[in-house]
Short mmCIF file of C-alpha atoms in Angstrom, two decimals:
data_model
loop_
_atom_site.label_atom_id
_atom_site.label_comp_id
_atom_site.label_asym_id
_atom_site.label_seq_id
_atom_site.Cartn_x
_atom_site.Cartn_y
_atom_site.Cartn_z
CA UNK X 1 18.44 -70.32 -97.61
CA UNK X 2 17.05 -72.86 -95.16
CA UNK X 3 18.77 -76.66 -94.75
CA UNK X 4 15.64 -78.12 -95.68
CA UNK X 5 12.38 -76.91 -97.42
CA UNK X 6 9.19 -78.75 -97.51
CA UNK X 7 5.52 -77.94 -99.43
CA UNK X 8 3.88 -77.12 -96.10
CA UNK X 9 0.24 -78.11 -98.22
CA UNK X 10 -2.22 -79.26 -97.02
CA UNK X 11 -2.32 -82.08 -98.82
CA UNK X 12 -6.23 -82.95 -98.56
CA UNK X 13 -6.36 -86.24 -100.35
CA UNK X 14 -9.77 -89.24 -100.48
CA UNK X 15 -9.06 -92.52 -99.52
CA UNK X 16 -7.39 -94.44 -101.36
CA UNK X 17 -5.24 -92.16 -103.59
CA UNK X 18 -1.67 -91.91 -104.43
CA UNK X 19 0.12 -89.15 -103.05
CA UNK X 20 3.49 -87.62 -103.32
CA UNK X 21 5.69 -85.08 -100.95
CA UNK X 22 9.04 -83.84 -102.04
CA UNK X 23 11.79 -82.31 -100.00
CA UNK X 24 15.01 -80.11 -101.12
CA UNK X 25 18.27 -79.87 -99.28
CA UNK X 26 20.56 -77.20 -99.79
CA UNK X 27 23.91 -78.79 -98.57
CA UNK X 28 25.26 -81.16 -101.07
CA UNK X 29 27.41 -82.88 -98.05
CA UNK X 30 24.15 -84.10 -96.13
CA UNK X 31 24.79 -87.43 -95.10
CA UNK X 32 21.68 -89.05 -94.19
CA UNK X 33 18.08 -88.62 -94.68
CA UNK X 34 14.84 -89.92 -93.12
CA UNK X 35 11.13 -88.98 -93.11
CA UNK X 36 9.45 -89.01 -90.05
CA UNK X 37 5.98 -88.41 -89.17
CA UNK X 38 4.15 -86.28 -86.31
CA UNK X 39 0.58 -86.47 -85.34
CA UNK X 40 -0.97 -83.57 -83.67
CA UNK X 41 0.63 -82.85 -80.47
CA UNK X 42 2.52 -85.83 -80.42
CA UNK X 43 6.58 -86.19 -80.96
CA UNK X 44 7.78 -87.21 -84.62
CA UNK X 45 7.99 -90.90 -85.44
CA UNK X 46 10.61 -92.36 -88.00
CA UNK X 47 8.42 -93.50 -90.83
CA UNK X 48 11.60 -94.83 -92.95
CA UNK X 49 15.43 -94.13 -93.58
CA UNK X 50 16.26 -93.09 -97.29
CA UNK X 51 18.53 -94.83 -99.35
CA UNK X 52 19.93 -93.42 -103.02
CA UNK X 53 18.50 -96.54 -104.44
CA UNK X 54 15.17 -96.23 -103.10
CA UNK X 55 13.73 -98.09 -100.57
CA UNK X 56 10.03 -99.38 -100.03
CA UNK X 57 8.07 -100.47 -97.16
CA UNK X 58 4.64 -101.35 -97.34
CA UNK X 59 2.48 -98.60 -99.16
CA UNK X 60 5.47 -96.16 -98.93
CA UNK X 61 8.45 -95.45 -100.96
CA UNK X 62 11.14 -93.19 -100.43
CA UNK X 63 13.69 -91.83 -103.00
CA UNK X 64 16.41 -89.56 -103.01
CA UNK X 65 18.23 -87.87 -105.40
CA UNK X 66 21.50 -86.87 -104.39
CA UNK X 67 22.25 -84.62 -108.11
CA UNK X 68 18.94 -82.68 -107.31
CA UNK X 69 19.58 -82.78 -103.78
CA UNK X 70 15.67 -83.81 -103.47
CA UNK X 71 13.94 -86.38 -101.53
CA UNK X 72 10.37 -87.77 -101.98
CA UNK X 73 7.69 -89.98 -100.05
CA UNK X 74 5.16 -91.71 -102.31
CA UNK X 75 1.86 -92.77 -100.22
CA UNK X 76 0.09 -95.23 -101.93
CA UNK X 77 -3.84 -96.41 -101.02
CA UNK X 78 -4.01 -93.74 -98.44
CA UNK X 79 -5.89 -94.34 -95.72
CA UNK X 80 -7.06 -92.27 -92.87
CA UNK X 81 -4.61 -92.73 -90.33
CA UNK X 82 -2.25 -91.81 -92.85
CA UNK X 83 -3.31 -88.32 -91.97
CA UNK X 84 -0.41 -86.61 -90.21
CA UNK X 85 2.47 -83.98 -90.67
CA UNK X 86 5.12 -85.82 -92.60
CA UNK X 87 8.72 -84.18 -91.77
CA UNK X 88 11.89 -84.24 -93.91
CA UNK X 89 14.94 -84.61 -91.65
CA UNK X 90 18.72 -84.49 -93.17
CA UNK X 91 21.62 -85.52 -91.30
CA UNK X 92 25.02 -83.32 -91.59
CA UNK X 93 28.11 -83.81 -89.73
CA UNK X 94 25.69 -85.48 -86.67
CA UNK X 95 23.36 -82.85 -86.77
CA UNK X 96 19.98 -83.04 -87.79
CA UNK X 97 18.11 -80.28 -89.49
CA UNK X 98 13.94 -80.69 -90.10
CA UNK X 99 11.69 -79.50 -92.93
CA UNK X 100 8.59 -77.57 -91.24
CA UNK X 101 6.64 -80.65 -92.09
CA UNK X 102 4.05 -81.42 -94.79
CA UNK X 103 0.47 -81.92 -93.90
CA UNK X 104 -1.83 -84.74 -95.46
CA UNK X 105 -5.16 -85.20 -94.37
CA UNK X 106 -7.28 -88.38 -95.91
CA UNK X 107 -10.44 -87.95 -96.64
CA UNK X 108 -13.05 -90.74 -96.08
CA UNK E 1 12.82 -98.92 -83.21
CA UNK E 2 14.61 -97.77 -79.97
CA UNK E 3 12.81 -96.19 -76.60
CA UNK E 4 13.19 -92.88 -75.05
CA UNK E 5 10.66 -91.84 -72.38
CA UNK E 6 10.17 -88.16 -71.20
CA UNK E 7 8.76 -86.88 -67.99
CA UNK E 8 6.59 -85.73 -67.05
CA UNK E 9 4.69 -85.25 -70.08
CA UNK E 10 2.48 -82.42 -68.96
CA UNK E 11 3.46 -79.82 -66.40
CA UNK E 12 1.84 -76.08 -65.40
CA UNK E 13 3.74 -74.18 -63.24
CA UNK E 14 3.69 -70.45 -62.13
CA UNK E 15 5.79 -68.03 -63.66
CA UNK E 16 9.50 -67.66 -62.08
CA UNK E 17 9.36 -71.07 -60.89
CA UNK E 18 12.29 -74.15 -62.55
CA UNK E 19 11.34 -76.74 -64.12
CA UNK E 20 13.42 -80.03 -64.55
CA UNK E 21 12.58 -82.50 -67.83
CA UNK E 22 14.13 -85.67 -67.93
CA UNK E 23 14.81 -87.83 -71.13
CA UNK E 24 15.87 -91.47 -70.84
CA UNK E 25 16.94 -93.69 -73.40
CA UNK E 26 15.54 -97.12 -72.36
CA UNK E 27 16.64 -100.10 -74.25
CA UNK E 28 20.01 -98.45 -75.56
CA UNK E 29 23.00 -96.04 -74.60
CA UNK E 30 22.78 -92.61 -75.81
CA UNK E 31 25.80 -90.72 -76.19
CA UNK E 32 24.08 -87.88 -77.62
CA UNK E 33 20.51 -86.46 -77.06
CA UNK E 34 19.09 -83.19 -78.49
CA UNK E 35 16.75 -81.07 -77.22
CA UNK E 36 14.14 -79.37 -79.48
CA UNK E 37 11.25 -77.00 -78.43
CA UNK E 38 7.91 -77.06 -81.12
CA UNK E 39 5.58 -73.98 -81.16
CA UNK E 40 2.12 -74.65 -82.32
CA UNK E 41 1.56 -75.28 -86.18
CA UNK E 42 5.27 -74.53 -86.36
CA UNK E 43 8.46 -77.33 -86.90
CA UNK E 44 11.11 -78.83 -84.32
CA UNK E 45 14.05 -76.26 -83.50
CA UNK E 46 16.88 -77.48 -82.22
CA UNK E 47 17.59 -75.95 -78.67
CA UNK E 48 20.68 -77.77 -77.93
CA UNK E 49 23.30 -81.13 -78.31
CA UNK E 50 23.68 -82.90 -75.37
CA UNK E 51 27.05 -84.67 -74.99
CA UNK E 52 27.42 -87.57 -71.87
CA UNK E 53 30.14 -85.99 -69.91
CA UNK E 54 30.58 -83.07 -71.41
CA UNK E 55 28.72 -79.37 -71.96
CA UNK E 56 25.68 -79.43 -74.15
CA UNK E 57 26.31 -77.24 -77.37
CA UNK E 58 23.46 -74.49 -77.45
CA UNK E 59 21.82 -73.18 -80.85
CA UNK E 60 22.22 -69.37 -81.76
CA UNK E 61 19.46 -67.73 -79.69
CA UNK E 62 19.22 -70.18 -77.00
CA UNK E 63 20.11 -69.13 -73.27
CA UNK E 64 22.33 -71.69 -71.75
CA UNK E 65 21.53 -70.02 -68.05
CA UNK E 66 18.49 -70.36 -68.66
CA UNK E 67 18.05 -73.99 -70.19
CA UNK E 68 20.61 -75.81 -68.39
CA UNK E 69 21.14 -79.37 -69.52
CA UNK E 70 23.32 -82.03 -67.76
CA UNK E 71 23.97 -85.41 -69.45
CA UNK E 72 25.71 -87.40 -66.29
CA UNK E 73 24.90 -90.83 -67.94
CA UNK E 74 24.66 -92.52 -71.02
CA UNK E 75 20.87 -93.17 -70.38
CA UNK E 76 19.49 -89.46 -69.23
CA UNK E 77 19.91 -85.93 -69.86
CA UNK E 78 17.56 -83.42 -68.35
CA UNK E 79 16.81 -80.01 -69.44
CA UNK E 80 16.06 -77.47 -66.68
CA UNK E 81 13.96 -74.30 -67.37
CA UNK E 82 15.15 -71.86 -64.86
CA UNK E 83 12.61 -68.95 -64.02
CA UNK E 84 10.11 -69.86 -66.47
CA UNK E 85 8.33 -67.34 -68.07
CA UNK E 86 4.59 -67.63 -70.25
CA UNK E 87 6.99 -67.42 -73.25
CA UNK E 88 8.88 -70.58 -72.50
CA UNK E 89 5.29 -71.98 -72.74
CA UNK E 90 6.16 -75.14 -75.50
CA UNK E 91 6.40 -78.63 -76.19
CA UNK E 92 9.78 -79.77 -75.28
CA UNK E 93 10.91 -82.95 -77.06
CA UNK E 94 14.13 -84.97 -76.87
CA UNK E 95 15.89 -87.29 -78.68
CA UNK E 96 18.71 -89.65 -78.41
CA UNK E 97 20.96 -90.61 -81.35
CA UNK E 98 21.46 -94.25 -82.12
CA UNK E 99 24.15 -95.34 -84.61
CA UNK E 100 22.83 -98.52 -86.54
CA UNK E 101 23.57 -98.70 -90.09
CA UNK E 102 21.91 -95.43 -91.03
CA UNK E 103 22.67 -92.75 -88.14
CA UNK E 104 19.35 -91.87 -87.01
CA UNK E 105 17.38 -90.47 -83.73
CA UNK E 106 14.34 -91.28 -81.75
CA UNK E 107 12.19 -89.23 -80.08
CA UNK E 108 10.73 -88.93 -76.37
CA UNK E 109 7.17 -88.25 -76.14
CA UNK E 110 7.87 -84.82 -75.35
CA UNK E 111 6.62 -82.20 -72.63
CA UNK E 112 4.10 -79.79 -72.85
CA UNK E 113 4.86 -76.83 -70.38
CA UNK E 114 2.65 -74.09 -69.63
CA UNK E 115 3.67 -71.23 -67.56
CA UNK E 116 0.78 -69.08 -66.21
#
């Protein structure tokens, strides 16, 4: 079983829509969690860390459910510039594990 | 966020040559750097973990004699692809681990290697 699993999508949504991505991780000892964004042919960039209490950064809300071992990312009021691949990343024992990414395209 | 640079950004070389890629942390010291490879439409694949002043730890299936890693200082790690072949053509990305609250990592801009 993979350490981190994500639905690869693609998700094609109209501008202004709300879209949610989920990610599951297999090892309950995982310690910290992140969402990264990767644009085509570019490096991943940290979008936000994910905390058990849930955290919000503008239009982005991340949540962690340790009991069910999943992480979510909610994007409200989607913009064209949100089009990218969103990577779920889990840290365990100083090792980072990546999901394969979820592709999002926001359509005008 | 922390800044990580990578050089060169793009390199094209002939089969059999060696290519050196540098990864620098510009505004912080990085005791640990990671080297990844990414093929088109695939996720990042960790190649090795580079710790300053010690030997790198390679992932299973990654040849340490082919992918030489040196992490001689707290701000610089290098990856040398020796005797490159066309199948080594890929996007190589380094990252540096930052400890600030939540342990996280910041990526360099990547190096696109094309071996002819």
